Coordinates of C-alpha atoms in Angstrom, one line a residue:
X183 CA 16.7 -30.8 3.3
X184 CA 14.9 -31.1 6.5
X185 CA 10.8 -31.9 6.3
X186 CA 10.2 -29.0 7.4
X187 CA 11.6 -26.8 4.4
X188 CA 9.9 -29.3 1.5
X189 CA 6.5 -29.9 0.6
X190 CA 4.7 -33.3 1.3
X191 CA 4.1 -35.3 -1.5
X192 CA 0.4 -36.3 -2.5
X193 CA -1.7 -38.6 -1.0
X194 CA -0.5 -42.4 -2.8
X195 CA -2.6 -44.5 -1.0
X196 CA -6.2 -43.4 -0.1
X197 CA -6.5 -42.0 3.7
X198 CA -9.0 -44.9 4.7
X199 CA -6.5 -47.5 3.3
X200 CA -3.8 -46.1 5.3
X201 CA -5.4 -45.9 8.3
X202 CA -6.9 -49.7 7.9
X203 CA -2.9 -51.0 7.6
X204 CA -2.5 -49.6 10.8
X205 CA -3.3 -51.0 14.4
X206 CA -7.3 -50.0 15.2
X207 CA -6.4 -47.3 18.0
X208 CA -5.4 -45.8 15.2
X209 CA -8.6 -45.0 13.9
X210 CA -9.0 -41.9 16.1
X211 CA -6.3 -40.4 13.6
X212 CA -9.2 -40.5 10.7
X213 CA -12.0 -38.6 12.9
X214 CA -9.1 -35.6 13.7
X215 CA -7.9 -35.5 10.4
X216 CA -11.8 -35.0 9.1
X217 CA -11.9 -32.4 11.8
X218 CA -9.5 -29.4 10.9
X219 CA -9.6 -26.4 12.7
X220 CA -12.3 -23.3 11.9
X221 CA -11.3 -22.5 8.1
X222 CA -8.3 -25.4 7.5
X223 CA -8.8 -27.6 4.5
X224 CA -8.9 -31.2 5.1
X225 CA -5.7 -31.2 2.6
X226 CA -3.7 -29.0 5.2
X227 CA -4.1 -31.7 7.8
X228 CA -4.0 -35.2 5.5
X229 CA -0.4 -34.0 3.7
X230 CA 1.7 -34.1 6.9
X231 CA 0.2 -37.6 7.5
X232 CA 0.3 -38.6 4.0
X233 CA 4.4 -37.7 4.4
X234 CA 4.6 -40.9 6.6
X235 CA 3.7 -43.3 3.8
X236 CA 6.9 -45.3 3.4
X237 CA 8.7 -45.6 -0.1
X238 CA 10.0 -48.7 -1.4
X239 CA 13.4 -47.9 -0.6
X240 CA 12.5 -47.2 3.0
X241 CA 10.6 -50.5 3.2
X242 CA 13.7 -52.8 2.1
X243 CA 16.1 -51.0 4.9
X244 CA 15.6 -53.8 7.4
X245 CA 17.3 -51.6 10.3
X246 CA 14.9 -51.2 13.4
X247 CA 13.3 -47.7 14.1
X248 CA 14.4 -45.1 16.5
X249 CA 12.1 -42.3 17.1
X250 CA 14.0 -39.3 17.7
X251 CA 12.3 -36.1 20.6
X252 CA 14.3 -32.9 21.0
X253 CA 12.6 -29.4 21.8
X254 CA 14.7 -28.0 18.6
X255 CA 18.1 -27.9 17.1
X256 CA 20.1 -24.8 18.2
X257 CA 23.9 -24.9 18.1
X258 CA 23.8 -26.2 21.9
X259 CA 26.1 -28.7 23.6
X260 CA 23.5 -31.0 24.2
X261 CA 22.1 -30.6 20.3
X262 CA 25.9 -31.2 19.2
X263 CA 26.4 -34.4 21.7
X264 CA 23.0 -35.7 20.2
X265 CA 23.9 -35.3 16.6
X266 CA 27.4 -37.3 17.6
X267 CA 25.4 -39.8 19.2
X268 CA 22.8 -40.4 16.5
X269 CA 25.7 -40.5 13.6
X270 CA 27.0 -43.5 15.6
X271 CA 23.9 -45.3 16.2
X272 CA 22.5 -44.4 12.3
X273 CA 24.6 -47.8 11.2
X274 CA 22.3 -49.7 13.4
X275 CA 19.0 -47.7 13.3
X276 CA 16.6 -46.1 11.0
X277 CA 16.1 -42.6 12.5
X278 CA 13.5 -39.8 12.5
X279 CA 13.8 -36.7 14.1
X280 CA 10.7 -34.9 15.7
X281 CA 10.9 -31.1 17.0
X282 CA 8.5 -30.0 19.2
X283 CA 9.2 -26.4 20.2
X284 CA 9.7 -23.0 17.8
X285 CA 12.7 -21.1 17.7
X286 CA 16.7 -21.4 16.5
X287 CA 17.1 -24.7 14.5
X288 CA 20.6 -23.5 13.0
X289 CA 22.3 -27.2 13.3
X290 CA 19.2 -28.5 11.7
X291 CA 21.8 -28.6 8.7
X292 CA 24.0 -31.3 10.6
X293 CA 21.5 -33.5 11.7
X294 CA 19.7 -33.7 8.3
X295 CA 23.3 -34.8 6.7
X296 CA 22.1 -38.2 9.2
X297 CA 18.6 -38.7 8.4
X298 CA 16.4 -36.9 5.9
X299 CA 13.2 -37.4 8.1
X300 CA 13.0 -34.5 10.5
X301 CA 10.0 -33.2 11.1
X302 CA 9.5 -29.6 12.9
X303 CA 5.7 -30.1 14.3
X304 CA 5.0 -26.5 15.2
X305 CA 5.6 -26.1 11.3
X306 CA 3.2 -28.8 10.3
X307 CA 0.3 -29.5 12.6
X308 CA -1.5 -27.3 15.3
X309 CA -0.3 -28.7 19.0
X310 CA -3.7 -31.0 19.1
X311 CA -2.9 -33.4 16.5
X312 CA 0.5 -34.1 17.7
X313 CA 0.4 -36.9 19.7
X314 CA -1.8 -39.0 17.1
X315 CA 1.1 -37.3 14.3
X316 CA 3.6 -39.6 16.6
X317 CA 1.6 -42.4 17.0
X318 CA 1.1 -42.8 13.0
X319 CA 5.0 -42.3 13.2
X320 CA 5.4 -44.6 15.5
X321 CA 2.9 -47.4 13.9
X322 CA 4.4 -46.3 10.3
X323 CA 8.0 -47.2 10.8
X324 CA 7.2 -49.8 13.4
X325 CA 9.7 -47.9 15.7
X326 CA 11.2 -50.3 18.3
X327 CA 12.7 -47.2 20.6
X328 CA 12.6 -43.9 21.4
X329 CA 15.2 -41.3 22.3
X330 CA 14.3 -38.2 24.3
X331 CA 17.0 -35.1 24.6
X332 CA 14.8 -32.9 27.1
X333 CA 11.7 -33.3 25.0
X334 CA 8.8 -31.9 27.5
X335 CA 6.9 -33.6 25.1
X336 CA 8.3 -37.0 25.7
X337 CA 7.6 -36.3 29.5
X338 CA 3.9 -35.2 28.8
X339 CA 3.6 -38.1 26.7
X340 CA 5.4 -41.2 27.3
X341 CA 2.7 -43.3 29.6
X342 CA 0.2 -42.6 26.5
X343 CA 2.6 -43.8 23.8
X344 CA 3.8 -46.9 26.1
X345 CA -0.1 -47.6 26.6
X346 CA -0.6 -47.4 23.1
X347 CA 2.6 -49.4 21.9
X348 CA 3.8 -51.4 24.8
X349 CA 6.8 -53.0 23.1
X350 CA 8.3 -49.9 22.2
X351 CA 11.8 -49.1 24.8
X352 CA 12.1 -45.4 25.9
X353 CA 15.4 -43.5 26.7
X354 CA 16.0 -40.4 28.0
X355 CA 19.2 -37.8 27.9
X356 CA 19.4 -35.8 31.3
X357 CA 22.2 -32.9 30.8
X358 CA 21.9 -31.3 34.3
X359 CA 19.9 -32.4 37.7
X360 CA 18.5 -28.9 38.4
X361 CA 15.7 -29.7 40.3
X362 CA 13.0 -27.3 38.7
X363 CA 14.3 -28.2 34.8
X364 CA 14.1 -31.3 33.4
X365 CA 15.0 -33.8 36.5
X366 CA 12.2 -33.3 38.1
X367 CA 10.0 -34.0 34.8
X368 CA 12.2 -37.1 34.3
X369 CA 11.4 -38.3 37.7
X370 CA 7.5 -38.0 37.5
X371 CA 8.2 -40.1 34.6
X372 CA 10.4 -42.4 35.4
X373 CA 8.0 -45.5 35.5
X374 CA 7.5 -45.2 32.1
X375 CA 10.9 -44.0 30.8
X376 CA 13.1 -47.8 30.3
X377 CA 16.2 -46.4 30.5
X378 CA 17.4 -42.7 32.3
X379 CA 21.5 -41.7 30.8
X380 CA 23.2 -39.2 32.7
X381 CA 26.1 -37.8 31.7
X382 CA 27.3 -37.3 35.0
X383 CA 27.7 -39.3 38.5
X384 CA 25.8 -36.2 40.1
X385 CA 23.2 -36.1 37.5
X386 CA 22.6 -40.4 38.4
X387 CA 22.3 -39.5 41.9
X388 CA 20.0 -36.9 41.8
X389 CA 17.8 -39.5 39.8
X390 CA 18.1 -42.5 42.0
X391 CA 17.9 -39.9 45.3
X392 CA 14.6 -39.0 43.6
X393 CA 13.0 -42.4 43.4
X394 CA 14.5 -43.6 39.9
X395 CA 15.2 -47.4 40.1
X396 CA 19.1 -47.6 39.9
X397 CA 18.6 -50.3 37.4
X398 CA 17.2 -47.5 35.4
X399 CA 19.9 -45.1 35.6
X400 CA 23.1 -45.6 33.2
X401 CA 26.1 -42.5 33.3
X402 CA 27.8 -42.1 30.3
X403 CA 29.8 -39.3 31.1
X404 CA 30.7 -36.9 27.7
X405 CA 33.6 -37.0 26.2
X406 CA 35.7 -35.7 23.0
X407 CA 37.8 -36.0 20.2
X408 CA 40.5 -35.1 22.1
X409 CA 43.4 -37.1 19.9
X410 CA 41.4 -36.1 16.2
X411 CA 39.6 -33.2 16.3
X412 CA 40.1 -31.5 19.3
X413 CA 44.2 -31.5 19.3
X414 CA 46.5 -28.4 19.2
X415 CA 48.8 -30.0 17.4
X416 CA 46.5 -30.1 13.8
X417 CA 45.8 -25.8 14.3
X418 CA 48.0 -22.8 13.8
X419 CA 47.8 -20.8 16.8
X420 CA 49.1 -17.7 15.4
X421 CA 46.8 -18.2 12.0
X422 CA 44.0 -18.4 13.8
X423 CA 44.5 -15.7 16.0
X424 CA 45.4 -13.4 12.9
X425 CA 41.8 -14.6 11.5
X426 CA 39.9 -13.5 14.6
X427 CA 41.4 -10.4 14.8
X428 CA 43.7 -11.2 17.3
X429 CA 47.2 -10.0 17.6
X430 CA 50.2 -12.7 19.2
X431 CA 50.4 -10.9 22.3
X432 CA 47.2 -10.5 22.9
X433 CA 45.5 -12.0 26.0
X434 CA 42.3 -13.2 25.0
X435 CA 39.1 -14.2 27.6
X436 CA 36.9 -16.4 25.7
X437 CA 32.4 -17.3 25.8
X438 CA 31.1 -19.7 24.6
X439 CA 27.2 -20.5 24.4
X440 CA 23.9 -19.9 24.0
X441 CA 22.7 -16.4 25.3
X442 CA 20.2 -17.3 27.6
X443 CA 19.8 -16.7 31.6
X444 CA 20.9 -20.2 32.1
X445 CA 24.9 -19.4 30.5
X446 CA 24.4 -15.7 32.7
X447 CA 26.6 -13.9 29.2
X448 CA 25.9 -10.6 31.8
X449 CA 27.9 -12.0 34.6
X450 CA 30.5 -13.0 32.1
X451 CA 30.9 -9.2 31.2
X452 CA 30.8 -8.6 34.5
X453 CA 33.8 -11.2 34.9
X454 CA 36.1 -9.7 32.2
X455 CA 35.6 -6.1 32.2
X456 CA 37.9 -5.1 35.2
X457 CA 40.3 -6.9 33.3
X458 CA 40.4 -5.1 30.4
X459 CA 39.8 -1.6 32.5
X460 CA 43.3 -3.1 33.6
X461 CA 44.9 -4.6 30.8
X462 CA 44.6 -2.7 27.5
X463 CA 46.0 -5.6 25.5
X464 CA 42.9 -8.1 27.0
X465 CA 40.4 -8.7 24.2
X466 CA 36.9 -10.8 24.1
X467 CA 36.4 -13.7 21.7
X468 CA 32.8 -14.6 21.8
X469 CA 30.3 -17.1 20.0
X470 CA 26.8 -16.7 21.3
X471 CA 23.8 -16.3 20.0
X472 CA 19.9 -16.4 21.5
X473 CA 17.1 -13.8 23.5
X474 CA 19.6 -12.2 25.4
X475 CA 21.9 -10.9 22.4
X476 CA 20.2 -7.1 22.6
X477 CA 20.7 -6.7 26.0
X478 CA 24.3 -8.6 26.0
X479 CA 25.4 -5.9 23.1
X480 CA 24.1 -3.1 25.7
X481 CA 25.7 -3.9 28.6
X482 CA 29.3 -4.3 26.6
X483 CA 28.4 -0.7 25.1
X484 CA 27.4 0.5 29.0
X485 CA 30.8 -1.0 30.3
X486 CA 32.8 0.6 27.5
X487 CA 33.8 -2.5 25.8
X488 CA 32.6 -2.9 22.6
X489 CA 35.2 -1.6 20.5
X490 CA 37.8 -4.8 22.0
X491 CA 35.1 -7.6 21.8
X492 CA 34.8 -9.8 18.8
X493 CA 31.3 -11.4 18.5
X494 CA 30.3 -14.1 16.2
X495 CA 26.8 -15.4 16.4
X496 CA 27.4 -18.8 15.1
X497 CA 30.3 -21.0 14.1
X498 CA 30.8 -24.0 11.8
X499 CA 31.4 -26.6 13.9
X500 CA 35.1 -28.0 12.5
X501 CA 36.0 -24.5 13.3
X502 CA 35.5 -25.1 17.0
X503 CA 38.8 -26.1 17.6
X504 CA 40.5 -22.9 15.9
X505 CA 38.1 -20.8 17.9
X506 CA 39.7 -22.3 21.3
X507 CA 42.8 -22.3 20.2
X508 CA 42.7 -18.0 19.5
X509 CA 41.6 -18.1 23.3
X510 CA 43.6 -17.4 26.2
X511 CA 41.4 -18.7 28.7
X512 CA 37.7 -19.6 28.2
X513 CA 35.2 -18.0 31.0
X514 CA 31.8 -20.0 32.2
X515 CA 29.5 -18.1 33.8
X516 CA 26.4 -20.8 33.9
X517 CA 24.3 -21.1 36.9
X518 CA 23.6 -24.6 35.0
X519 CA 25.4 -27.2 33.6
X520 CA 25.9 -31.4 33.8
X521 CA 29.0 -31.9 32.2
X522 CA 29.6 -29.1 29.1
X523 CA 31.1 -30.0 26.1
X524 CA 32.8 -26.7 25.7
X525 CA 34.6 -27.3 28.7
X526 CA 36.2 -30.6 27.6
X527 CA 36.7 -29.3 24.3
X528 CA 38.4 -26.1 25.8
X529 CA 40.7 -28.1 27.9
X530 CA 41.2 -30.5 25.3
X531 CA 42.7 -27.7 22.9
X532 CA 45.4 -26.6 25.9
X533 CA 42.7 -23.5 26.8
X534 CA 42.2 -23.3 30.5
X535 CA 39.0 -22.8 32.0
X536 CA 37.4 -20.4 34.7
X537 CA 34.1 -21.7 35.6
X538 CA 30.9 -21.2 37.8
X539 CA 30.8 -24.4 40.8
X540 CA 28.1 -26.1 38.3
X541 CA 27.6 -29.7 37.5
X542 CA 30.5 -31.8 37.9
X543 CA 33.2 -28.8 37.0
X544 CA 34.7 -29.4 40.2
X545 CA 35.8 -33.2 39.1
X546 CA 37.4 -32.0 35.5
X547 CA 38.9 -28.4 36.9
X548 CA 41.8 -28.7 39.6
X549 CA 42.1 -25.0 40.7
X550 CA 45.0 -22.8 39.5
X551 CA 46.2 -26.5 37.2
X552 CA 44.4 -26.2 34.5
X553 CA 41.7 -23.8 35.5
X554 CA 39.7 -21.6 38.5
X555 CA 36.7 -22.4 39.7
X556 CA 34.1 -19.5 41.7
X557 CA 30.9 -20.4 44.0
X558 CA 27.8 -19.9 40.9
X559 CA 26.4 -16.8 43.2
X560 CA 29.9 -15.3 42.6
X561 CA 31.2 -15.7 39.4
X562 CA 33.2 -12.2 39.7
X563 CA 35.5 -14.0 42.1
X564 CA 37.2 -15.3 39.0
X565 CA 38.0 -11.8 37.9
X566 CA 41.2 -11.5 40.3
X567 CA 43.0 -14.9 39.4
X568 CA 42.5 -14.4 35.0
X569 CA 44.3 -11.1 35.7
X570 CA 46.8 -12.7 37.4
X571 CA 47.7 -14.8 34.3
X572 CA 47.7 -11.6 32.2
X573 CA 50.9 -11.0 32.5
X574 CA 52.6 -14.0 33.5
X575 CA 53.3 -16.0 29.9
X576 CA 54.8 -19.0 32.5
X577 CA 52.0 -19.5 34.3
X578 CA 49.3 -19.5 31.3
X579 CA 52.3 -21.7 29.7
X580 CA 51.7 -24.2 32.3
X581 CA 47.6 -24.2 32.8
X582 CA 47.6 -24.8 28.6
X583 CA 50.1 -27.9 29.1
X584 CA 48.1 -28.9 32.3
X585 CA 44.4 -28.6 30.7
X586 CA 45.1 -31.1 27.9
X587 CA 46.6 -33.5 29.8
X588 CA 43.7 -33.3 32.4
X589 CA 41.7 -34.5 29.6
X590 CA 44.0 -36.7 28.3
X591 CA 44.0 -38.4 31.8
X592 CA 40.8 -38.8 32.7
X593 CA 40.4 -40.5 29.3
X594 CA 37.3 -38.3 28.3
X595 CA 36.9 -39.9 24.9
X596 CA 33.9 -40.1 22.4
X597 CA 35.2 -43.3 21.0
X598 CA 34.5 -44.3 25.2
X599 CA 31.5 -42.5 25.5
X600 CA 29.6 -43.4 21.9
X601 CA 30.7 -47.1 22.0
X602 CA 28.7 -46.9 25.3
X603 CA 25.4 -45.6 23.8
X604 CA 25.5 -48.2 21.1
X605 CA 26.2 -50.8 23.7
X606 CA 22.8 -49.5 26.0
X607 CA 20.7 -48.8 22.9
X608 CA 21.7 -52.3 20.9
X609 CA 18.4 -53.3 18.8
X610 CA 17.4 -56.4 20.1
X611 CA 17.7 -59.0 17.3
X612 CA 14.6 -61.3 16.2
X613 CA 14.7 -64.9 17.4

């Protein structure tokens, strides 16, 4: 159960004596909480602070503290790479999570099975108290480091937090190197954030071309469970299949991801329905789910579709690898991406993958091998060459065989990739 969905319990210590056991900056913490908003009880604003009191249990676990900042905690690739990362690191670290945005927090389930302190702050405080709600965290749990996945907050924030707690060692998660998203927030921060991971070469260039400090930057590229989870071998093709809806021969185009303007789900319509204008034994295998859902359901309705498309909103997550395995190819449509899990994953589970130029696709896809790749302004040019495997059972033969071994090659592990985070984010031991 997630912070968010219990209620705090009451006030232990006295506020004043709380505050006192804290560093004096903190003080300013006392005059906010005795000043709630127009018609908010003092009560509304002491329990979330009163939550941070530390029980005896908590106190013996001698593990250091990581501070955890994410916007939220939708079923995204870069929510499902954190919650890998942080189950790896929780043997070393005590960990809090702290949301900062509203909206879908659907793998909140996952992460709380790693640390029972998430707090949602748009749930808890009005957006003025937050930063002195992190610094009582901070000071509480005496945390040693922080983790950032694209918090805004973390960018707004950092210089105040390292002014305040000097010691304390920041690191910060870059998915993609747009230049209007989070790179360039990263950058204006970057003399304040200790370390700046990249998952990608491209995404470590962009940094160091934009002024970061190269000894600053570390790439861990992403990788997968490619000989546990994410293996054919462990999945019945044709069960799956039959529990999708699928027939054998069916050919099936696959989606994957969240259904924002960033993934483009319209140009991946736009991508598959000449197809199955063509091919009347083409279906649509698609797990999405986000703002554009309405207008997504409209456009497959417009083209015709609807009846031949099978849409889930959300997935557990050990059924990923069935849900790749039903597919026949997986599309991308993304204007953009760093590296995408569902990309490894897909090629991983022997599903080839047509994708938009984004991120570093072209290193991972080698075209008509395991996969096609279009220029991101014209995704439709993939259209042509997934029809041309329609019919040709040899040639989709192949790109399956091809696409795991291109994953196999490039040894795209997470064993690789976490044993590298734990290695950069070591706590430093006491003298």
């Amino acid at each position: 159960m997630t912070r968010a969905n219990q209620s705090f319990p009451p006030l232990r210590l006295a506020w004043t004596a709380l505050a006192k056991s804290w560093s004096s900056k903190i003080d300013k913490l006392r005059r906010l909480a005795g000043r709630p908003g127009r018609g908010m009880p003092l009560a509304a604003y002491q329990e979330p602070f009163s939550a941070l009191v530390r029980s005896a249990g908590n106190l013996a676990d001698l593990r250091p503290h990581l501070l955890v900042l994410v916007p939220w905690l939708p079923i995204g690739g870069a929510e499902v790479l954190l919650a890998d990362i942080l189950d790896s690191l929780k043997s070393e670290w005590r960990l809090s999570i702290v949301t900062t945005e509203t909206g879908d927090q659907a793998l909140a389930p996952a992460f709380a099975a790693i640390t029972s302190e998430i707090y949602h702050l748009p749930d808890l405080l009005d957006r003025r108290y937050w930063f002195e709600f992190i610094a009582a965290l901070i000071a509480s749990r005496d945390s040693k480091a922080i983790l950032s996945s694209g918090s805004r907050f973390l960018y707004k924030n950092v210089k105040r937090i390292k002014a305040r707690f000097p010691a304390i060692r920041s690191y910060d998660i870059l998915h993609n190197d747009a230049p209007k998203a989070h790179l360039a927030s990263a950058l204006r921060a970057r003399l304040h954030i200790d370390r700046l991971i990249a998952v990608n070469e491209r995404i470590g260039r962009s940094l160091t071309g934009g002024g970061a400090r190269p000894e600053a930057v570390a790439v861990i590229p992403n990788g997968v469970d490619y000989e546990g989870v994410f293996n054919p071998q462990g999945v019945d093709r044709a069960a799956v299949r039959r529990r999708f809806g699928v027939e054998e021969d069916t050919f099936v185009i696959g989606f994957v991801g969240r259904m924002s303007e960033e993934k483009r789900p319209l140009a991946f319509l736009a991508v598959a329905a000449p197809i199955l204008a063509a091919h009347p034994h083409v279906r649509l295998l698609v797990l999405s789910d986000g703002p554009m859902t309405k207008a997504f359901g409209d456009a497959a309705d417009a083209a015709g579709i609807s009846d031949r498309l099978h849409h889930l909103p959300r997935l557990d997550r050990e059924a990923m690898p069935r849900f790749y395995a039903a597919c026949s190819i997986l599309v991308m449509s993304s204007r953009i991406e760093g590296t995408p899990l569902a990309m490894l994953e897909a090629l991983a589970m022997g599903c080839p993958v047509a994708t938009t130029d984004v991120g570093d696709a072209a290193l991972v896809i080698s075209e008509g091998i395991n996969g096609f790749i279009a220029p991101i302004a014209v995704p439709e040019a993939l259209t042509t060459r997934i029809a041309g495997l329609v019919d040709d059972a040899a040639a989709l033969q192949r790109m399956r065989a091809a696409a795991r071994q291109s994953i196999i090659d490039t040894g795209r592990s997470a064993d690789a990739m976490l044993a590298a985070y734990r290695a950069l984010m070591r706590p430093e031991m006491p003298a």
